[in-house]
Amino acid sequence: MKKYIALSFIALGLGLTSCNDYLDKLPDDRAELNSQDKVTKFLVSAYVNHLPDFLFEISSDNVLDNGATYTAQPNQDKIYRWQNVETEGNDDPRSLWNNGYASAAVANEALAAIGNDASLRGQRAEALLCRAYAMFQTANIFCMAYDPQKADEYLGIPYPKEPGVSVEERGTLRQTYENINADIEEALPLLDDNHLKVPKYHFNTKAAYAFAARFNLFYHNYDKAIEYATRALGNNVAGVLRNIASYMDLAGVDDICNNYMRSSEPANLMFLNGYSIAGRAIYATTYRRYCQARAIVSYETFWADMPWGLGSSPNTLWMSHMLYGTNYGIYYPKQIEQFEITDQVNQTGYPHIVECIFTTDETLLVRAEAYALKGEFDKAVADMNLWVGNHCENATRTGTFNGKSYTSNRPTFTVENINEFVEAAPTMPVVPEKDTDRSWKKAIAPQGFTVAKGTQENIIQLILHMRRIETIHQGMRWLDIKRYGISFSHNIVGEDAIVFKAGDLRGAIQLPTDVLDAGLPANPRD
């Protein structure tokens, strides 16, 4: 095994960081990938370090317009209005596109160096998963949700597989997903954590299966989603879910966030460190025009009228009692900015977030959704009860909300009481006229699959709400909106609301200008 990599390429792969200082010491400006240790270290650069959280969250129904009295950033305003973004910050489409392909390029170089070396099977699995994840993230940004009926019509993304060989065609979405699937399926039998010194910052075995489960859910392969989620969760699911109850005794924002992001937390399967303003945007005054304001919290997310309670007092949902901010920007402190100072004099540098991209709690909901879509309702409900058991207090909560008194208890779900609750809940209009028109429940028009009215839709509605709560601030809600064809609107103070429809082509973010200028076809808008 011997592979040389030019250092100019390394700089591209690393983005703004330099993790492998030893590379700079080579006298001929090349990295020689001729040992297991060097390949292992090189793969650190194959992980994406720009994350779409900000782009996805502002696109979704988790934010509203507080009005022009409050400040917004230019890219934030464009994203909220589902317009093309031409700025080039860390959270913008150009950076996300470039970083996705830089990660894939590093993975390809590693794969070429590894070849068929059986002693590097774990590294080969890691490289394949890094490439698959980079392309999966890029497809989620720039493509429509996977729809097998339209997958040959929808545009995909270029999928490079050889180092230094450019792919100049986007291909179809079906081809993109087939390539991602092939990488995952090749990687899983090769998994070996022995070479991972810090497993939770890499595709360790559990994280790999969690990724495979999420991908197959999006790919409509529900049997595989269930199988892989089960392998990620293990046999004692309740024991590996997040112990949110323990957070209630913590001092505040920093302590909650630090505990949420602990590598020793069994629920945390894999972290990514990204250059992003997302941790600041959920609370900072310079981003406050478009935020998760009180109206959304009260009627759509944490304080919505749910089986576990409502409001901030008569609510057994632990997270409902750990919210911070103002009425114009409320957040749950799981993703706080970490600022890297590069100039001590001027105190300037780069904002980061550390995101746990795979958790047992979200993987459990992947499995519950897959069970529900297969019609295995009892199994779906069993997983939903596991989630409730770790997210809700086993006690009676009393209090007032909007001037009325309520008493709430932690629910135990059955098919019957889910049907009763969901069918009684109001469906939110696409354009609410007042805050009280808002609701956690929204009409769905699944893209490329069917959900039967009645029990199946009722269970799915509740799982979608759990996913919305579980993945708040991470942007996953936007992907669920695309998958389930949820029509909703963004209010614009002083203007008519703008509507996002089921199957809306704006769900595929427009490619960066320089990519279009290079000849790749644009995402259609008509």
mmCIF file of C-alpha atoms in Angstrom, residues 28-390:
data_model
loop_
_atom_site.group_PDB
_atom_site.id
_atom_site.type_symbol
_atom_site.label_atom_id
_atom_site.label_comp_id
_atom_site.label_asym_id
_atom_site.label_seq_id
_atom_site.Cartn_x
_atom_site.Cartn_y
_atom_site.Cartn_z
ATOM 1 C CA ASP A 28 8.540 16.919 -0.957
ATOM 2 C CA ASP A 29 5.146 18.370 0.042
ATOM 3 C CA ARG A 30 3.367 15.037 -0.256
ATOM 4 C CA ALA A 31 1.622 12.809 2.250
ATOM 5 C CA GLU A 32 2.605 9.192 1.899
ATOM 6 C CA LEU A 33 -0.290 6.917 2.924
ATOM 7 C CA ASN A 34 1.835 3.842 3.467
ATOM 8 C CA SER A 35 0.788 2.664 6.921
ATOM 9 C CA GLN A 36 -2.315 1.849 8.881
ATOM 10 C CA ASP A 37 -1.664 4.734 11.261
ATOM 11 C CA LYS A 38 -1.375 7.282 8.458
ATOM 12 C CA VAL A 39 -4.561 6.116 6.749
ATOM 13 C CA THR A 40 -6.404 6.224 10.070
ATOM 14 C CA LYS A 41 -5.255 9.792 10.763
ATOM 15 C CA PHE A 42 -5.988 10.859 7.202
ATOM 16 C CA LEU A 43 -9.602 9.727 7.560
ATOM 17 C CA VAL A 44 -10.185 12.414 10.186
ATOM 18 C CA SER A 45 -10.413 14.786 7.219
ATOM 19 C CA ALA A 46 -13.134 12.745 5.525
ATOM 20 C CA TYR A 47 -15.847 13.949 7.909
ATOM 21 C CA VAL A 48 -17.958 16.922 6.879
ATOM 22 C CA ASN A 49 -17.271 19.994 9.011
ATOM 23 C CA HIS A 50 -19.955 22.285 7.646
ATOM 24 C CA LEU A 51 -23.467 21.404 8.763
ATOM 25 C CA PRO A 52 -26.869 22.334 7.270
ATOM 26 C CA ASP A 53 -28.604 22.912 10.632
ATOM 27 C CA PHE A 54 -29.030 26.674 10.152
ATOM 28 C CA LEU A 55 -30.168 26.342 6.539
ATOM 29 C CA PHE A 56 -32.669 23.588 7.363
ATOM 30 C CA GLU A 57 -34.010 25.102 10.562
ATOM 31 C CA ILE A 58 -34.734 28.525 9.026
ATOM 32 C CA SER A 59 -36.382 26.791 6.051
ATOM 33 C CA SER A 60 -38.700 24.800 8.317
ATOM 34 C CA ASP A 61 -41.838 25.514 10.328
ATOM 35 C CA ASN A 62 -39.830 25.783 13.558
ATOM 36 C CA VAL A 63 -39.375 29.539 13.078
ATOM 37 C CA LEU A 64 -41.560 32.556 12.381
ATOM 38 C CA ASP A 65 -41.090 36.223 11.530
ATOM 39 C CA ASN A 66 -40.989 38.479 14.587
ATOM 40 C CA GLY A 67 -41.051 41.565 12.357
ATOM 41 C CA ALA A 68 -38.658 44.150 10.973
ATOM 42 C CA THR A 69 -38.108 45.622 14.431
ATOM 43 C CA TYR A 70 -35.725 42.710 14.924
ATOM 44 C CA THR A 71 -32.497 42.026 13.082
ATOM 45 C CA ALA A 72 -31.903 39.292 10.535
ATOM 46 C CA GLN A 73 -28.812 38.375 8.568
ATOM 47 C CA PRO A 74 -28.994 38.616 4.747
ATOM 48 C CA ASN A 75 -28.677 34.856 4.248
ATOM 49 C CA GLN A 76 -31.219 34.209 7.011
ATOM 50 C CA ASP A 77 -33.763 36.418 5.250
ATOM 51 C CA LYS A 78 -33.200 34.660 1.922
ATOM 52 C CA ILE A 79 -33.467 31.215 3.474
ATOM 53 C CA TYR A 80 -36.675 32.080 5.326
ATOM 54 C CA ARG A 81 -38.249 33.264 2.058
ATOM 55 C CA TRP A 82 -37.007 30.132 0.200
ATOM 56 C CA GLN A 83 -34.975 32.284 -2.169
ATOM 57 C CA ASN A 84 -31.575 31.604 -3.700
ATOM 58 C CA VAL A 85 -28.712 32.273 -1.289
ATOM 59 C CA GLU A 86 -25.666 33.872 -2.882
ATOM 60 C CA THR A 87 -23.593 34.686 0.193
ATOM 61 C CA GLU A 88 -20.649 32.418 0.968
ATOM 62 C CA GLY A 89 -20.635 31.974 4.737
ATOM 63 C CA ASN A 90 -20.024 28.690 6.529
ATOM 64 C CA ASP A 91 -23.754 27.906 6.665
ATOM 65 C CA ASP A 92 -24.529 28.819 3.068
ATOM 66 C CA PRO A 93 -25.114 26.449 0.132
ATOM 67 C CA ARG A 94 -21.723 27.093 -1.466
ATOM 68 C CA SER A 95 -19.810 26.096 1.663
ATOM 69 C CA LEU A 96 -22.031 23.078 2.231
ATOM 70 C CA TRP A 97 -21.602 21.906 -1.358
ATOM 71 C CA ASN A 98 -17.821 22.376 -1.342
ATOM 72 C CA ASN A 99 -17.392 20.691 2.016
ATOM 73 C CA GLY A 100 -19.485 17.701 0.989
ATOM 74 C CA TYR A 101 -17.284 17.122 -2.034
ATOM 75 C CA ALA A 102 -14.067 17.814 -0.125
ATOM 76 C CA SER A 103 -15.076 15.088 2.334
ATOM 77 C CA ALA A 104 -15.888 12.674 -0.460
ATOM 78 C CA ALA A 105 -12.544 13.451 -2.108
ATOM 79 C CA VAL A 106 -10.625 12.592 1.054
ATOM 80 C CA ALA A 107 -12.611 9.375 1.392
ATOM 81 C CA ASN A 108 -11.772 8.484 -2.204
ATOM 82 C CA GLU A 109 -8.063 9.062 -1.654
ATOM 83 C CA ALA A 110 -8.173 6.844 1.424
ATOM 84 C CA LEU A 111 -10.066 4.119 -0.426
ATOM 85 C CA ALA A 112 -7.509 4.159 -3.231
ATOM 86 C CA ALA A 113 -4.684 3.832 -0.700
ATOM 87 C CA ILE A 114 -6.426 1.009 1.180
ATOM 88 C CA GLY A 115 -7.306 -1.027 -1.883
ATOM 89 C CA ASN A 116 -8.049 -4.619 -0.844
ATOM 90 C CA ASP A 117 -5.755 -4.637 2.184
ATOM 91 C CA ALA A 118 -7.608 -6.914 4.630
ATOM 92 C CA SER A 119 -5.768 -5.400 7.593
ATOM 93 C CA LEU A 120 -7.513 -2.084 6.836
ATOM 94 C CA ARG A 121 -11.083 -3.367 6.627
ATOM 95 C CA GLY A 122 -12.189 -1.048 9.443
ATOM 96 C CA GLN A 123 -10.658 1.956 7.724
ATOM 97 C CA ARG A 124 -12.293 0.956 4.446
ATOM 98 C CA ALA A 125 -15.672 0.813 6.168
ATOM 99 C CA GLU A 126 -15.064 4.245 7.693
ATOM 100 C CA ALA A 127 -14.072 5.775 4.355
ATOM 101 C CA LEU A 128 -17.131 4.326 2.603
ATOM 102 C CA LEU A 129 -19.432 5.628 5.331
ATOM 103 C CA CYS A 130 -17.832 9.077 5.235
ATOM 104 C CA ARG A 131 -18.399 9.263 1.484
ATOM 105 C CA ALA A 132 -21.954 7.965 1.819
ATOM 106 C CA TYR A 133 -22.797 10.412 4.599
ATOM 107 C CA ALA A 134 -21.262 13.394 2.774
ATOM 108 C CA MET A 135 -23.308 12.573 -0.305
ATOM 109 C CA PHE A 136 -26.453 11.847 1.731
ATOM 110 C CA GLN A 137 -26.169 15.231 3.417
ATOM 111 C CA THR A 138 -25.498 16.969 0.095
ATOM 112 C CA ALA A 139 -28.480 15.217 -1.509
ATOM 113 C CA ASN A 140 -30.730 16.190 1.381
ATOM 114 C CA ILE A 141 -29.744 19.809 0.804
ATOM 115 C CA PHE A 142 -29.811 20.057 -2.974
ATOM 116 C CA CYS A 143 -32.298 17.363 -4.021
ATOM 117 C CA MET A 144 -35.933 16.545 -3.483
ATOM 118 C CA ALA A 145 -37.017 13.914 -0.978
ATOM 119 C CA TYR A 146 -36.665 10.409 -2.380
ATOM 120 C CA ASP A 147 -39.799 9.397 -4.270
ATOM 121 C CA PRO A 148 -39.493 6.092 -6.164
ATOM 122 C CA GLN A 149 -42.183 7.221 -8.587
ATOM 123 C CA LYS A 150 -40.198 10.336 -9.526
ATOM 124 C CA ALA A 151 -36.640 9.231 -8.723
ATOM 125 C CA ASP A 152 -35.764 8.910 -12.419
ATOM 126 C CA GLU A 153 -37.141 12.401 -13.041
ATOM 127 C CA TYR A 154 -35.633 14.243 -10.085
ATOM 128 C CA LEU A 155 -32.052 15.441 -10.387
ATOM 129 C CA GLY A 156 -29.419 13.795 -8.235
ATOM 130 C CA ILE A 157 -25.906 14.977 -7.461
ATOM 131 C CA PRO A 158 -22.518 13.996 -8.918
ATOM 132 C CA TYR A 159 -21.147 10.988 -7.018
ATOM 133 C CA PRO A 160 -17.349 10.815 -7.303
ATOM 134 C CA LYS A 161 -15.787 7.415 -6.622
ATOM 135 C CA GLU A 162 -12.205 7.823 -7.842
ATOM 136 C CA PRO A 163 -9.623 10.295 -6.562
ATOM 137 C CA GLY A 164 -8.887 13.148 -8.918
ATOM 138 C CA VAL A 165 -11.625 12.143 -11.367
ATOM 139 C CA SER A 166 -14.420 14.703 -11.636
ATOM 140 C CA VAL A 167 -18.021 13.687 -12.276
ATOM 141 C CA GLU A 168 -19.666 16.216 -14.532
ATOM 142 C CA GLU A 169 -23.223 14.875 -14.536
ATOM 143 C CA ARG A 170 -25.796 15.145 -11.791
ATOM 144 C CA GLY A 171 -27.541 11.948 -12.775
ATOM 145 C CA THR A 172 -30.898 11.073 -11.277
ATOM 146 C CA LEU A 173 -31.964 10.934 -7.666
ATOM 147 C CA ARG A 174 -32.384 7.175 -8.018
ATOM 148 C CA GLN A 175 -28.743 6.846 -9.078
ATOM 149 C CA THR A 176 -27.619 8.988 -6.142
ATOM 150 C CA TYR A 177 -29.503 6.855 -3.634
ATOM 151 C CA GLU A 178 -28.283 3.644 -5.272
ATOM 152 C CA ASN A 179 -24.708 4.862 -4.857
ATOM 153 C CA ILE A 180 -25.246 5.802 -1.203
ATOM 154 C CA ASN A 181 -26.887 2.459 -0.557
ATOM 155 C CA ALA A 182 -24.026 0.570 -2.223
ATOM 156 C CA ASP A 183 -21.451 2.334 -0.043
ATOM 157 C CA ILE A 184 -23.396 1.612 3.132
ATOM 158 C CA GLU A 185 -24.017 -2.030 2.279
ATOM 159 C CA GLU A 186 -20.356 -2.590 1.445
ATOM 160 C CA ALA A 187 -19.256 -0.876 4.655
ATOM 161 C CA LEU A 188 -21.449 -2.613 7.226
ATOM 162 C CA PRO A 189 -19.865 -6.105 7.032
ATOM 163 C CA LEU A 190 -16.405 -4.505 7.331
ATOM 164 C CA LEU A 191 -17.077 -2.551 10.526
ATOM 165 C CA ASP A 192 -14.306 -2.767 13.091
ATOM 166 C CA ASP A 193 -13.913 -0.213 15.900
ATOM 167 C CA ASN A 194 -10.421 -1.315 16.940
ATOM 168 C CA HIS A 195 -8.669 1.470 15.013
ATOM 169 C CA LEU A 196 -10.848 4.237 16.496
ATOM 170 C CA LYS A 197 -9.138 6.116 19.318
ATOM 171 C CA VAL A 198 -12.127 8.431 19.924
ATOM 172 C CA PRO A 199 -15.007 6.284 18.630
ATOM 173 C CA LYS A 200 -17.819 8.789 19.054
ATOM 174 C CA TYR A 201 -16.193 11.231 16.647
ATOM 175 C CA HIS A 202 -16.087 8.512 14.002
ATOM 176 C CA PHE A 203 -18.395 6.015 12.361
ATOM 177 C CA ASN A 204 -18.247 3.486 15.163
ATOM 178 C CA THR A 205 -20.427 0.405 14.746
ATOM 179 C CA LYS A 206 -23.522 1.748 16.501
ATOM 180 C CA ALA A 207 -23.345 5.066 14.673
ATOM 181 C CA ALA A 208 -22.922 3.259 11.362
ATOM 182 C CA TYR A 209 -26.079 1.247 11.944
ATOM 183 C CA ALA A 210 -27.963 4.351 13.062
ATOM 184 C CA PHE A 211 -26.952 6.046 9.799
ATOM 185 C CA ALA A 212 -27.983 2.984 7.817
ATOM 186 C CA ALA A 213 -31.347 2.966 9.592
ATOM 187 C CA ARG A 214 -32.046 6.634 8.840
ATOM 188 C CA PHE A 215 -30.972 6.278 5.219
ATOM 189 C CA ASN A 216 -33.186 3.241 4.665
ATOM 190 C CA LEU A 217 -36.154 4.993 6.253
ATOM 191 C CA PHE A 218 -35.712 7.837 3.758
ATOM 192 C CA TYR A 219 -35.158 5.232 1.006
ATOM 193 C CA HIS A 220 -38.450 3.500 1.953
ATOM 194 C CA ASN A 221 -36.697 0.229 2.869
ATOM 195 C CA TYR A 222 -38.524 -0.253 6.150
ATOM 196 C CA ASP A 223 -37.357 -3.775 6.932
ATOM 197 C CA LYS A 224 -33.742 -2.661 6.713
ATOM 198 C CA ALA A 225 -34.471 0.491 8.715
ATOM 199 C CA ILE A 226 -35.874 -1.689 11.505
ATOM 200 C CA GLU A 227 -33.031 -4.207 11.338
ATOM 201 C CA TYR A 228 -30.299 -1.583 11.424
ATOM 202 C CA ALA A 229 -31.983 0.551 14.097
ATOM 203 C CA THR A 230 -32.271 -2.544 16.280
ATOM 204 C CA ARG A 231 -28.569 -3.264 15.861
ATOM 205 C CA ALA A 232 -27.741 0.317 16.854
ATOM 206 C CA LEU A 233 -30.040 0.228 19.893
ATOM 207 C CA GLY A 234 -29.193 -3.199 21.276
ATOM 208 C CA ASN A 235 -31.324 -5.295 23.599
ATOM 209 C CA ASN A 236 -31.681 -2.860 26.500
ATOM 210 C CA VAL A 237 -33.205 0.117 24.728
ATOM 211 C CA ALA A 238 -34.485 1.890 27.850
ATOM 212 C CA GLY A 239 -30.982 1.759 29.294
ATOM 213 C CA VAL A 240 -29.360 3.592 26.370
ATOM 214 C CA LEU A 241 -31.867 6.422 25.962
ATOM 215 C CA ARG A 242 -31.004 9.891 27.246
ATOM 216 C CA ASN A 243 -31.598 10.404 30.961
ATOM 217 C CA ILE A 244 -33.232 13.811 30.549
ATOM 218 C CA ALA A 245 -34.660 13.710 34.069
ATOM 219 C CA SER A 246 -31.139 14.162 35.456
ATOM 220 C CA TYR A 247 -30.866 17.535 33.677
ATOM 221 C CA MET A 248 -33.524 19.087 35.912
ATOM 222 C CA ASP A 249 -31.016 19.513 38.740
ATOM 223 C CA LEU A 250 -28.434 21.282 36.573
ATOM 224 C CA ALA A 251 -27.555 24.947 36.958
ATOM 225 C CA GLY A 252 -28.592 26.228 33.558
ATOM 226 C CA VAL A 253 -27.706 26.579 29.895
ATOM 227 C CA ASP A 254 -24.034 25.611 29.984
ATOM 228 C CA ASP A 255 -24.520 22.660 32.305
ATOM 229 C CA ILE A 256 -27.448 21.297 30.287
ATOM 230 C CA CYS A 257 -25.561 21.628 27.017
ATOM 231 C CA ASN A 258 -22.389 20.091 28.455
ATOM 232 C CA ASN A 259 -24.349 17.115 29.767
ATOM 233 C CA TYR A 260 -26.253 16.755 26.515
ATOM 234 C CA MET A 261 -22.989 16.588 24.578
ATOM 235 C CA ARG A 262 -21.077 14.248 26.912
ATOM 236 C CA SER A 263 -19.247 11.511 25.039
ATOM 237 C CA SER A 264 -19.943 9.210 27.988
ATOM 238 C CA GLU A 265 -23.701 9.635 27.477
ATOM 239 C CA PRO A 266 -24.935 6.271 26.073
ATOM 240 C CA ALA A 267 -27.551 8.041 23.966
ATOM 241 C CA ASN A 268 -24.875 9.896 21.992
ATOM 242 C CA LEU A 269 -23.656 7.695 19.162
ATOM 243 C CA MET A 270 -21.630 10.104 17.022
ATOM 244 C CA PHE A 271 -20.537 13.755 17.031
ATOM 245 C CA LEU A 272 -19.511 16.112 14.259
ATOM 246 C CA ASN A 273 -17.676 19.379 14.830
ATOM 247 C CA GLY A 274 -18.873 21.985 12.361
ATOM 248 C CA TYR A 275 -18.129 25.574 11.429
ATOM 249 C CA SER A 276 -21.543 27.119 11.923
ATOM 250 C CA ILE A 277 -23.439 30.043 13.365
ATOM 251 C CA ALA A 278 -26.373 27.748 14.216
ATOM 252 C CA GLY A 279 -25.593 27.688 17.937
ATOM 253 C CA ARG A 280 -25.771 31.487 18.092
ATOM 254 C CA ALA A 281 -28.720 32.001 15.763
ATOM 255 C CA ILE A 282 -31.214 30.324 18.108
ATOM 256 C CA TYR A 283 -30.912 33.153 20.647
ATOM 257 C CA ALA A 284 -28.707 36.078 19.471
ATOM 258 C CA THR A 285 -30.319 39.474 18.911
ATOM 259 C CA THR A 286 -28.677 39.776 15.495
ATOM 260 C CA TYR A 287 -30.711 36.767 14.293
ATOM 261 C CA ARG A 288 -33.908 37.345 16.236
ATOM 262 C CA ARG A 289 -36.226 38.310 13.415
ATOM 263 C CA TYR A 290 -36.628 34.653 12.397
ATOM 264 C CA CYS A 291 -36.685 32.402 15.451
ATOM 265 C CA GLN A 292 -38.660 29.811 17.359
ATOM 266 C CA ALA A 293 -40.880 32.390 19.036
ATOM 267 C CA ARG A 294 -43.413 31.853 21.805
ATOM 268 C CA ALA A 295 -46.330 31.209 19.425
ATOM 269 C CA ILE A 296 -44.582 28.161 17.951
ATOM 270 C CA VAL A 297 -43.455 26.857 21.334
ATOM 271 C CA SER A 298 -46.947 27.341 22.802
ATOM 272 C CA TYR A 299 -48.967 25.660 20.086
ATOM 273 C CA GLU A 300 -46.625 23.594 17.898
ATOM 274 C CA THR A 301 -43.628 22.277 19.834
ATOM 275 C CA PHE A 302 -42.728 22.019 23.535
ATOM 276 C CA TRP A 303 -45.863 23.522 25.101
ATOM 277 C CA ALA A 304 -48.381 22.224 22.565
ATOM 278 C CA ASP A 305 -51.424 20.379 23.893
ATOM 279 C CA MET A 306 -50.178 16.782 23.939
ATOM 280 C CA PRO A 307 -50.998 13.591 25.860
ATOM 281 C CA TRP A 308 -48.150 14.379 28.294
ATOM 282 C CA GLY A 309 -49.445 17.875 29.063
ATOM 283 C CA LEU A 310 -49.246 21.419 27.779
ATOM 284 C CA GLY A 311 -47.730 24.758 28.622
ATOM 285 C CA SER A 312 -44.801 25.252 30.964
ATOM 286 C CA SER A 313 -46.361 23.997 34.217
ATOM 287 C CA PRO A 314 -48.962 21.237 33.708
ATOM 288 C CA ASN A 315 -46.543 19.335 31.479
ATOM 289 C CA THR A 316 -44.677 16.104 32.190
ATOM 290 C CA LEU A 317 -42.338 16.582 29.196
ATOM 291 C CA TRP A 318 -38.971 17.258 30.832
ATOM 292 C CA MET A 319 -37.769 19.468 27.991
ATOM 293 C CA SER A 320 -40.735 21.810 28.414
ATOM 294 C CA HIS A 321 -39.179 22.993 31.694
ATOM 295 C CA MET A 322 -35.697 23.610 30.302
ATOM 296 C CA LEU A 323 -36.332 26.389 27.775
ATOM 297 C CA TYR A 324 -34.401 29.652 27.677
ATOM 298 C CA GLY A 325 -34.412 32.927 25.778
ATOM 299 C CA THR A 326 -37.144 35.502 25.233
ATOM 300 C CA ASN A 327 -40.638 35.398 23.768
ATOM 301 C CA TYR A 328 -39.024 36.149 20.400
ATOM 302 C CA GLY A 329 -36.405 33.433 20.492
ATOM 303 C CA ILE A 330 -36.858 30.382 22.712
ATOM 304 C CA TYR A 331 -34.403 27.509 22.685
ATOM 305 C CA TYR A 332 -33.528 24.224 24.334
ATOM 306 C CA PRO A 333 -29.796 24.351 25.188
ATOM 307 C CA LYS A 334 -28.416 21.319 23.427
ATOM 308 C CA GLN A 335 -26.375 23.068 20.756
ATOM 309 C CA ILE A 336 -24.517 26.103 22.069
ATOM 310 C CA GLU A 337 -21.774 27.838 20.136
ATOM 311 C CA GLN A 338 -18.143 27.070 20.841
ATOM 312 C CA PHE A 339 -15.975 29.919 19.610
ATOM 313 C CA GLU A 340 -12.458 29.221 18.372
ATOM 314 C CA ILE A 341 -10.319 32.330 18.895
ATOM 315 C CA THR A 342 -7.590 32.648 16.286
ATOM 316 C CA ASP A 343 -6.621 36.258 17.079
ATOM 317 C CA GLN A 344 -6.254 36.870 20.804
ATOM 318 C CA VAL A 345 -5.782 40.630 20.361
ATOM 319 C CA ASN A 346 -8.928 41.248 18.351
ATOM 320 C CA GLN A 347 -10.784 38.278 19.811
ATOM 321 C CA THR A 348 -11.796 37.020 16.395
ATOM 322 C CA GLY A 349 -12.063 33.486 15.117
ATOM 323 C CA TYR A 350 -14.552 30.860 14.003
ATOM 324 C CA PRO A 351 -17.901 29.854 15.504
ATOM 325 C CA HIS A 352 -18.403 26.106 15.926
ATOM 326 C CA ILE A 353 -21.104 23.744 16.960
ATOM 327 C CA VAL A 354 -20.615 20.185 18.085
ATOM 328 C CA GLU A 355 -23.616 18.208 16.926
ATOM 329 C CA CYS A 356 -24.609 14.727 17.940
ATOM 330 C CA ILE A 357 -25.788 13.613 14.525
ATOM 331 C CA PHE A 358 -26.867 10.149 15.662
ATOM 332 C CA THR A 359 -28.551 9.381 18.972
ATOM 333 C CA THR A 360 -30.383 6.376 20.330
ATOM 334 C CA ASP A 361 -33.493 8.503 20.898
ATOM 335 C CA GLU A 362 -33.758 9.572 17.262
ATOM 336 C CA THR A 363 -32.875 6.075 16.070
ATOM 337 C CA LEU A 364 -35.688 4.695 18.219
ATOM 338 C CA LEU A 365 -38.107 7.026 16.437
ATOM 339 C CA VAL A 366 -36.710 5.871 13.072
ATOM 340 C CA ARG A 367 -37.646 2.336 14.061
ATOM 341 C CA ALA A 368 -41.069 3.388 15.367
ATOM 342 C CA GLU A 369 -41.814 5.178 12.087
ATOM 343 C CA ALA A 370 -40.692 2.189 10.029
ATOM 344 C CA TYR A 371 -42.907 -0.120 12.101
ATOM 345 C CA ALA A 372 -45.860 2.224 11.620
ATOM 346 C CA LEU A 373 -45.318 2.435 7.866
ATOM 347 C CA LYS A 374 -45.256 -1.377 7.715
ATOM 348 C CA GLY A 375 -48.549 -1.501 9.612
ATOM 349 C CA GLU A 376 -46.959 -3.106 12.688
ATOM 350 C CA PHE A 377 -48.748 -0.727 15.007
ATOM 351 C CA ASP A 378 -48.216 -2.518 18.314
ATOM 352 C CA LYS A 379 -44.447 -2.476 17.800
ATOM 353 C CA ALA A 380 -44.531 1.189 16.806
ATOM 354 C CA VAL A 381 -46.513 2.049 19.924
ATOM 355 C CA ALA A 382 -44.094 0.057 22.099
ATOM 356 C CA ASP A 383 -41.211 2.191 20.803
ATOM 357 C CA MET A 384 -43.234 5.361 21.320
ATOM 358 C CA ASN A 385 -43.791 4.355 24.945
ATOM 359 C CA LEU A 386 -40.044 3.841 25.379
ATOM 360 C CA TRP A 387 -39.490 7.392 24.144
ATOM 361 C CA VAL A 388 -42.173 8.760 26.474
ATOM 362 C CA GLY A 389 -40.692 6.835 29.386
ATOM 363 C CA ASN A 390 -37.400 8.689 29.074
#
